[in-house]
Coordinates of C-alpha atoms and ligand atoms in Angstrom, one line a residue:
M17 CA -0.1 -0.1 0.0
V18 CA 1.5 3.3 -0.7
T19 CA -0.1 6.8 0.0
E20 CA -1.2 9.4 -2.3
D21 CA 1.9 11.7 -1.7
E22 CA 4.2 8.9 -2.0
A23 CA 2.4 7.7 -5.3
M24 CA 2.7 11.3 -6.6
R25 CA 6.7 11.2 -5.9
R26 CA 7.2 8.4 -8.2
A27 CA 4.6 9.0 -10.8
I28 CA 7.1 12.0 -11.0
A29 CA 9.7 9.7 -11.1
L30 CA 8.5 8.3 -14.3
A31 CA 7.4 11.3 -16.4
A32 CA 11.5 12.4 -16.1
R33 CA 11.4 9.3 -18.5
G34 CA 10.0 11.1 -21.3
L35 CA 12.1 14.3 -21.3
G36 CA 13.4 14.5 -24.5
T37 CA 10.9 12.7 -26.6
T38 CA 7.7 13.7 -25.8
S39 CA 7.7 17.6 -27.7
P40 CA 6.4 19.3 -28.2
N41 CA 3.7 17.0 -25.0
P42 CA 5.1 17.8 -21.9
V43 CA 5.9 14.9 -19.7
V44 CA 3.6 12.7 -17.2
G45 CA 3.3 9.9 -15.2
C46 CA 0.2 8.2 -13.5
L47 CA -0.3 5.8 -10.9
L48 CA -3.6 4.1 -10.3
L49 CA -4.1 2.8 -6.4
D50 CA -7.6 0.4 -6.1
L51 CA -10.1 0.8 -2.9
D52 CA -7.1 -0.6 -0.6
G53 CA -4.3 2.2 -1.6
E54 CA -2.4 -1.1 -3.8
V55 CA -1.0 0.3 -7.2
V56 CA -2.6 -1.5 -10.0
G57 CA -1.1 0.5 -13.1
E58 CA 1.4 2.9 -13.8
G59 CA 2.5 4.7 -16.9
F60 CA 4.2 7.5 -18.7
H61 CA 3.9 9.6 -21.9
A62 CA 6.8 8.1 -23.9
Y63 CA 6.6 10.2 -27.3
A64 CA 4.1 12.9 -28.9
G65 CA 1.4 10.9 -31.0
G66 CA 1.6 7.6 -28.5
P67 CA -0.3 6.9 -25.2
H68 CA -0.8 9.6 -22.8
A69 CA 0.2 8.3 -19.4
E70 CA -3.1 7.6 -18.1
I71 CA -4.1 5.5 -20.7
V72 CA -1.1 3.1 -20.3
A73 CA -1.6 2.8 -16.3
L74 CA -5.2 2.2 -17.5
A75 CA -4.8 -0.6 -20.0
Q76 CA -2.1 -2.4 -17.0
A77 CA -5.2 -2.1 -14.1
G78 CA -8.1 -3.1 -16.4
Q79 CA -11.5 -3.7 -14.0
R80 CA -8.9 -3.2 -11.0
A81 CA -8.8 0.7 -11.5
R82 CA -12.5 0.8 -11.0
G83 CA -13.8 2.2 -7.6
G84 CA -9.8 3.6 -7.5
T85 CA -8.0 6.6 -7.5
A86 CA -5.8 7.8 -10.4
I87 CA -2.5 10.2 -9.2
V88 CA -1.5 12.4 -12.2
T89 CA 1.0 14.8 -12.6
L90 CA -0.7 17.1 -15.2
E91 CA -4.3 17.5 -15.6
P92 CA -5.9 14.8 -17.6
C93 CA -6.8 16.2 -21.4
N94 CA -10.3 17.3 -22.2
H95 CA -9.6 17.4 -26.0
H96 CA -9.5 14.9 -28.6
G97 CA -6.1 15.5 -30.0
R98 CA -4.2 12.2 -31.9
T99 CA -5.8 10.4 -28.8
G100 CA -9.4 10.3 -27.0
P101 CA -9.6 12.8 -23.6
C102 CA -8.0 10.6 -21.1
A103 CA -10.8 12.7 -18.7
Q104 CA -13.3 10.6 -20.2
A105 CA -11.7 7.7 -20.2
L106 CA -10.9 7.8 -16.3
I107 CA -14.6 8.2 -16.2
D108 CA -15.6 5.4 -18.1
A109 CA -13.1 3.1 -16.1
G110 CA -15.0 3.8 -13.0
V111 CA -12.1 6.0 -11.7
R112 CA -13.7 7.8 -8.0
R113 CA -10.9 9.6 -7.2
V114 CA -8.0 12.2 -9.4
V115 CA -5.0 13.6 -7.5
I116 CA -3.3 15.8 -9.8
A117 CA 0.3 18.1 -9.6
V118 CA -0.6 20.4 -11.8
D119 CA -3.2 22.5 -14.0
D120 CA -3.0 22.4 -17.3
P121 CA -2.3 25.7 -18.7
T122 CA -3.2 25.3 -22.6
P123 CA -6.5 26.3 -23.2
V124 CA -6.9 23.8 -25.6
A125 CA -5.9 20.4 -23.3
A126 CA -7.3 22.4 -19.8
G127 CA -10.4 21.5 -18.2
G128 CA -10.3 18.0 -17.5
A129 CA -10.6 18.4 -14.0
A130 CA -14.3 20.4 -14.8
T131 CA -15.1 17.7 -16.8
L132 CA -13.7 14.8 -13.5
R133 CA -16.0 17.0 -11.3
G134 CA -18.9 17.2 -13.4
A135 CA -19.3 13.0 -13.4
D136 CA -18.7 13.4 -9.7
V137 CA -15.3 12.2 -9.7
Q138 CA -13.7 13.5 -6.6
V139 CA -10.6 15.6 -7.9
E140 CA -7.9 17.4 -5.7
T141 CA -5.2 19.2 -7.5
G142 CA -1.9 21.1 -6.2
V143 CA 0.0 17.4 -4.5
R144 CA 3.4 18.0 -4.8
R145 CA 2.9 21.0 -7.6
Q146 CA 6.4 22.3 -7.2
E147 CA 8.3 18.9 -7.5
A148 CA 6.2 18.6 -10.6
E149 CA 6.5 21.9 -11.8
Q150 CA 10.2 21.1 -11.6
G151 CA 10.3 18.0 -13.9
N152 CA 7.8 20.0 -16.6
I153 CA 9.7 23.2 -16.5
A154 CA 10.7 23.2 -20.2
W155 CA 7.4 22.5 -21.7
L156 CA 5.6 24.8 -19.0
T157 CA 8.4 27.8 -19.2
A158 CA 7.4 27.3 -23.1
V159 CA 4.0 27.2 -23.4
R160 CA 3.7 29.9 -21.4
R161 CA 6.0 32.2 -22.9
G162 CA 5.2 31.0 -26.6
R163 CA 9.1 29.8 -27.3
P164 CA 11.4 27.3 -25.8
Y165 CA 12.7 26.8 -22.3
V166 CA 16.6 27.8 -23.1
I167 CA 19.4 26.4 -20.9
W168 CA 23.1 28.0 -21.5
K169 CA 25.6 25.2 -21.2
F170 CA 29.4 26.2 -20.7
A171 CA 32.6 24.6 -19.4
A172 CA 35.5 26.6 -18.0
T173 CA 38.3 27.3 -16.1
L174 CA 38.5 28.2 -12.2
D175 CA 39.4 31.1 -14.2
G176 CA 36.4 31.5 -16.2
R177 CA 38.4 30.7 -19.5
S178 CA 36.7 28.5 -22.4
A179 CA 39.1 28.5 -24.9
A180 CA 43.1 28.9 -24.9
V181 CA 44.6 31.7 -26.4
D182 CA 45.1 29.3 -29.9
G183 CA 41.5 28.5 -29.5
T184 CA 42.1 24.7 -28.3
S185 CA 39.1 23.8 -25.7
Q186 CA 39.2 20.0 -26.0
W187 CA 39.1 19.3 -23.2
I188 CA 38.7 21.6 -21.0
T189 CA 36.1 19.3 -18.7
S190 CA 36.9 15.5 -17.3
T191 CA 35.4 12.5 -19.2
P192 CA 32.3 12.4 -16.2
A193 CA 31.6 16.1 -16.8
R194 CA 31.5 14.7 -20.7
A195 CA 29.0 12.1 -20.0
D196 CA 26.6 13.9 -18.3
V197 CA 26.4 16.5 -21.2
H198 CA 25.1 13.9 -23.1
I199 CA 22.7 12.8 -20.8
M200 CA 21.3 16.9 -20.6
R201 CA 21.2 16.8 -24.2
S202 CA 19.5 13.4 -24.5
R203 CA 16.7 15.2 -22.3
T204 CA 16.5 18.3 -24.7
D205 CA 15.0 18.5 -28.1
A206 CA 17.3 21.1 -29.8
I207 CA 21.4 21.6 -29.2
M208 CA 22.7 25.1 -30.1
A209 CA 26.4 26.4 -30.8
G210 CA 26.7 29.7 -33.0
V211 CA 28.8 29.4 -36.3
G212 CA 32.4 30.5 -34.5
T213 CA 32.1 27.1 -32.7
V214 CA 31.7 25.3 -35.6
I215 CA 34.6 26.9 -37.5
A216 CA 37.0 26.1 -34.5
D217 CA 35.8 22.8 -33.1
D218 CA 33.9 21.2 -35.8
P219 CA 31.4 19.7 -32.7
Q220 CA 29.2 16.9 -34.1
L221 CA 26.2 18.3 -31.9
T222 CA 24.8 14.7 -31.3
V223 CA 24.1 12.9 -27.9
R224 CA 26.1 9.8 -27.5
D225 CA 27.9 7.3 -25.1
L226 CA 25.3 7.3 -23.1
K227 CA 26.0 5.9 -19.5
D228 CA 22.7 6.1 -17.5
G229 CA 21.4 2.5 -19.6
T230 CA 18.7 4.9 -21.5
L231 CA 18.6 4.9 -25.4
A232 CA 18.4 8.0 -27.2
I233 CA 15.4 6.7 -29.3
T234 CA 15.7 10.2 -31.2
Q235 CA 18.7 12.7 -31.4
P236 CA 17.8 16.3 -31.0
L237 CA 17.8 19.0 -33.9
R238 CA 21.2 21.1 -34.4
V239 CA 20.8 24.1 -34.7
V240 CA 23.7 26.4 -36.2
V241 CA 22.9 30.3 -36.0
D242 CA 24.6 31.2 -39.2
S243 CA 23.7 34.7 -40.1
H244 CA 25.3 34.7 -43.4
G245 CA 26.1 30.8 -43.7
R246 CA 30.1 30.4 -43.2
T247 CA 29.2 27.1 -41.7
P248 CA 31.9 24.6 -43.9
E249 CA 30.3 22.4 -46.4
K250 CA 32.2 19.9 -44.3
A251 CA 31.3 20.7 -40.9
R252 CA 30.7 17.5 -39.0
V253 CA 27.1 19.6 -38.0
R254 CA 26.0 18.8 -41.8
D255 CA 26.5 15.1 -41.2
A256 CA 23.3 12.8 -41.3
A257 CA 23.8 11.5 -37.7
A258 CA 20.7 14.1 -36.9
P259 CA 18.5 16.5 -38.5
T260 CA 20.2 20.6 -39.0
W261 CA 18.9 23.5 -39.4
I262 CA 21.6 26.3 -40.1
V263 CA 20.0 29.3 -39.4
T264 CA 21.2 32.5 -41.5
T265 CA 19.2 36.3 -41.6
G266 CA 17.8 35.0 -45.0
E267 CA 15.5 32.9 -43.5
V268 CA 14.3 34.3 -39.8
G269 CA 15.6 38.1 -40.3
A270 CA 18.0 40.3 -38.4
G271 CA 18.4 41.9 -35.2
P272 CA 19.3 45.0 -35.3
D273 CA 23.1 44.4 -35.1
G274 CA 22.8 42.6 -38.7
R275 CA 23.1 38.9 -37.4
V276 CA 20.2 36.7 -36.6
D277 CA 16.9 38.0 -35.3
L278 CA 17.3 35.4 -32.0
H279 CA 13.7 36.2 -30.9
A280 CA 12.8 34.9 -34.7
V281 CA 14.9 31.5 -34.1
L282 CA 13.5 30.7 -30.7
T283 CA 9.8 31.5 -32.6
A284 CA 10.1 29.0 -35.1
L285 CA 11.9 26.5 -33.1
F286 CA 8.0 26.5 -31.0
G287 CA 6.8 26.4 -34.1
R288 CA 8.9 23.3 -35.3
G289 CA 7.4 21.4 -31.8
I290 CA 10.5 22.6 -30.0
R291 CA 9.8 23.0 -26.4
S292 CA 13.9 23.0 -24.8
V293 CA 16.7 24.5 -26.5
L294 CA 20.1 23.8 -25.2
L295 CA 22.4 26.2 -25.7
E296 CA 26.3 25.2 -26.2
G297 CA 27.8 28.1 -27.0
G298 CA 30.0 30.0 -27.7
P299 CA 30.6 32.7 -25.6
T300 CA 29.6 35.4 -28.5
L301 CA 26.3 33.7 -29.2
A302 CA 25.3 33.4 -25.5
G303 CA 26.3 37.1 -24.3
A304 CA 23.7 38.1 -27.0
F305 CA 20.9 35.4 -25.7
L306 CA 21.8 36.9 -22.2
A307 CA 21.9 40.2 -23.1
A308 CA 18.6 39.5 -24.6
G309 CA 17.0 37.7 -21.7
L310 CA 16.1 34.6 -23.5
V311 CA 18.4 32.2 -21.2
D312 CA 16.0 30.2 -18.1
Q313 CA 18.9 28.2 -16.6
V314 CA 22.7 28.0 -16.5
V315 CA 24.3 24.8 -16.1
G316 CA 28.9 25.5 -16.0
Y317 CA 31.0 23.2 -15.4
V318 CA 33.9 24.2 -14.0
A319 CA 37.4 22.7 -13.8
P320 CA 40.4 23.1 -11.8
M321 CA 42.4 24.2 -14.4
L322 CA 43.9 27.8 -15.2
L323 CA 44.6 29.1 -18.4
G324 CA 45.3 32.9 -17.0
A325 CA 44.5 33.9 -20.8
G326 CA 42.2 33.3 -24.0
T327 CA 38.8 33.4 -24.6
A328 CA 36.5 34.5 -21.7
A329 CA 33.4 32.1 -21.3
L330 CA 31.2 34.7 -21.6
Q331 CA 31.4 37.9 -24.2
D332 CA 29.4 40.8 -24.3
A333 CA 25.8 39.8 -22.1
G334 CA 25.5 43.6 -22.2
V335 CA 26.7 44.1 -18.8
T336 CA 28.7 47.7 -18.3
T337 CA 29.0 47.9 -14.8
I338 CA 28.7 45.9 -11.6
G339 CA 24.9 47.2 -10.9
E340 CA 24.0 45.4 -14.5
A341 CA 25.5 42.4 -13.3
I342 CA 22.9 39.2 -14.6
R343 CA 22.5 37.9 -11.3
L344 CA 21.6 33.7 -10.5
D345 CA 20.0 31.9 -8.1
L346 CA 21.8 28.9 -7.4
T347 CA 19.9 25.8 -7.4
D348 CA 22.3 23.1 -7.5
L349 CA 26.0 22.2 -6.9
T350 CA 27.4 18.6 -7.8
Q351 CA 30.7 17.2 -8.2
I352 CA 31.4 15.3 -11.4
G353 CA 34.8 13.6 -11.0
P354 CA 36.7 16.1 -10.3
D355 CA 34.7 19.2 -12.1
L356 CA 31.7 21.3 -10.3
R357 CA 28.7 21.2 -11.8
F358 CA 27.0 24.7 -11.0
T359 CA 23.0 24.7 -11.9
A360 CA 21.7 28.5 -11.6
S361 CA 18.4 30.0 -12.9
L362 CA 17.6 33.7 -14.1
R363 CA 15.7 36.0 -11.9
Q364 CA 12.4 36.0 -12.7
K365 CA 10.8 39.3 -13.4
P366 CA 7.4 40.2 -12.0
S367 CA 5.8 39.8 -15.6
D368 CA 7.2 36.1 -16.1
P369 CA 5.2 33.5 -14.8
P370 CA 6.3 31.1 -12.2
A371 CA 9.0 29.0 -12.8
H372 CA 10.5 26.5 -9.9
H373 CA 14.0 25.4 -10.4
A374 CA 15.8 22.6 -8.4
K375 CA 18.4 20.2 -10.0
P376 CA 18.7 20.2 -13.7
E377 CA 14.8 19.0 -15.0
W378 CA 17.1 15.7 -16.6
E379 CA 17.6 14.6 -13.1
A380 CA 14.5 15.7 -11.8
S381 CA 13.7 11.7 -11.0
Ligands
LIG418 N1 33.7 25.9 -23.1 C1 32.9 25.9 -24.0 O1 32.2 25.7 -23.3 C2 32.8 26.6 -25.4 C3 32.0 26.2 -25.8 C4 31.6 26.3 -27.4 C5 32.5 27.7 -27.7 N2 33.9 27.6 -26.9 C6 34.9 28.0 -27.7 O2 34.9 29.6 -27.9 C7 35.3 29.3 -29.3 C8 34.5 30.4 -30.2 O3 33.5 31.2 -29.5 P1 32.6 32.0 -30.8 O4 31.7 33.6 -29.9 O5 33.0 32.9 -31.9 O6 31.7 31.4 -30.8 P2 30.0 31.3 -31.1 O7 29.3 32.0 -30.1 O8 29.5 30.0 -31.3 O9 30.1 32.2 -32.7 C9 29.5 33.2 -32.5 C10 28.8 33.9 -34.1 O10 28.0 33.7 -34.0 C11 27.3 34.3 -35.1 N3 25.7 35.1 -34.9 C12 24.8 34.9 -35.1 N4 23.7 35.4 -34.9 C13 24.5 36.1 -33.7 C14 23.5 36.2 -32.9 N5 22.4 37.3 -32.8 N6 24.5 37.6 -31.7 C15 25.8 36.7 -31.6 N7 25.9 35.7 -32.2 C16 25.5 35.7 -33.9 C17 28.3 35.6 -35.2 O11 28.9 35.4 -36.4 P3 27.9 35.4 -37.7 O12 27.6 37.1 -37.4 O13 28.5 35.7 -38.9 O14 26.8 34.6 -37.8 C18 29.2 35.6 -34.2 O15 30.0 35.7 -34.7 C19 36.1 28.3 -29.6 O16 37.1 28.5 -29.3 C20 35.6 27.2 -29.1 O17 36.0 26.6 -28.8 C21 34.1 27.3 -26.0

């Protein structure tokens, strides 16, 4: 027997298994408890177009769902999308009580709780809300702001350098830290870099060598921000390992500096179903994103190494005096091999919707 609170904790962990493959949908987990509080079904939403978490759990539970309780991380949907409405499926299965962590903020899918109440199903909302919001932070932020959630990830020496004077930067961080980055990549929809990094390092920007036992069943979209199409013909980002979008000003327009309009890139990505972007640099593009207020989370891997000179981890983020410093809230600090991983969120502006951050979302379970 489990308590509803414990069951919600498990549902949130299950939901996280869908990170990186459900977009444009959220991650969702569901447990079904029978009248005695025994778990009779569990499920998570694994990929867009696939069955929703509630449907997977109901299929497992069969008749044992009748009279029982559904524990679900997000309000059950109320609409006919590619699959039927989950609220109705729960009613049809005879579920008597539904416990929800987070309300669905999208007008098209919301209303599931009202439908359930209308059918005399007992509904409770807000159980472990903050934890469930954190687990779904990319999707929630994206649907509220109309642009993907942006994580800027970088590697730096203890003195804040991301490359040596001659431009070499491989490798600043250790093998375990780099493996951690591949897990992070596998849980995001797109990996982005500026053309400067592509020319300097020729990165492949794919998910490889996952050591956490999961399979990357889809490769994230690779996005190169390249105003005038300077990406070399032989660049590895052009190989067949993953889809790639080389964004030029000709395609999305230019900002006031004549370079690619970053707001337009994010809007276009949102339109393509992308809900999270891992911005991997380099320092010029990261500075421009920060100056435009388009970064939500920063993940910095800091290595016990000194270079004394070379490229700074961040260039021109629009700050000229200490009073303008971009202040972050540190939410997690973890040692990975010899390196430290700092995770921090950007301070929310009063106009921004609430966003709760703890560990990086790919570790939310
Ligand atoms: N340690 C790390 O984590 C890390 C990560 C990445 C890179 N690096 C290092 O960083 C160095 C490359 O630095 P970088 O600053 O040249 O690379 P970058 O930030 O990847 O690329 C900058 C280029 O992006 C293009 N761009 C297009 N639209 C832009 C916009 N709106 N705002 C800003 N840039 C825009 C610009 O070229 P166009 O105007 O021609 O489009 C710009 O020169 C390399 O030495 C690499 O090793 C280190």
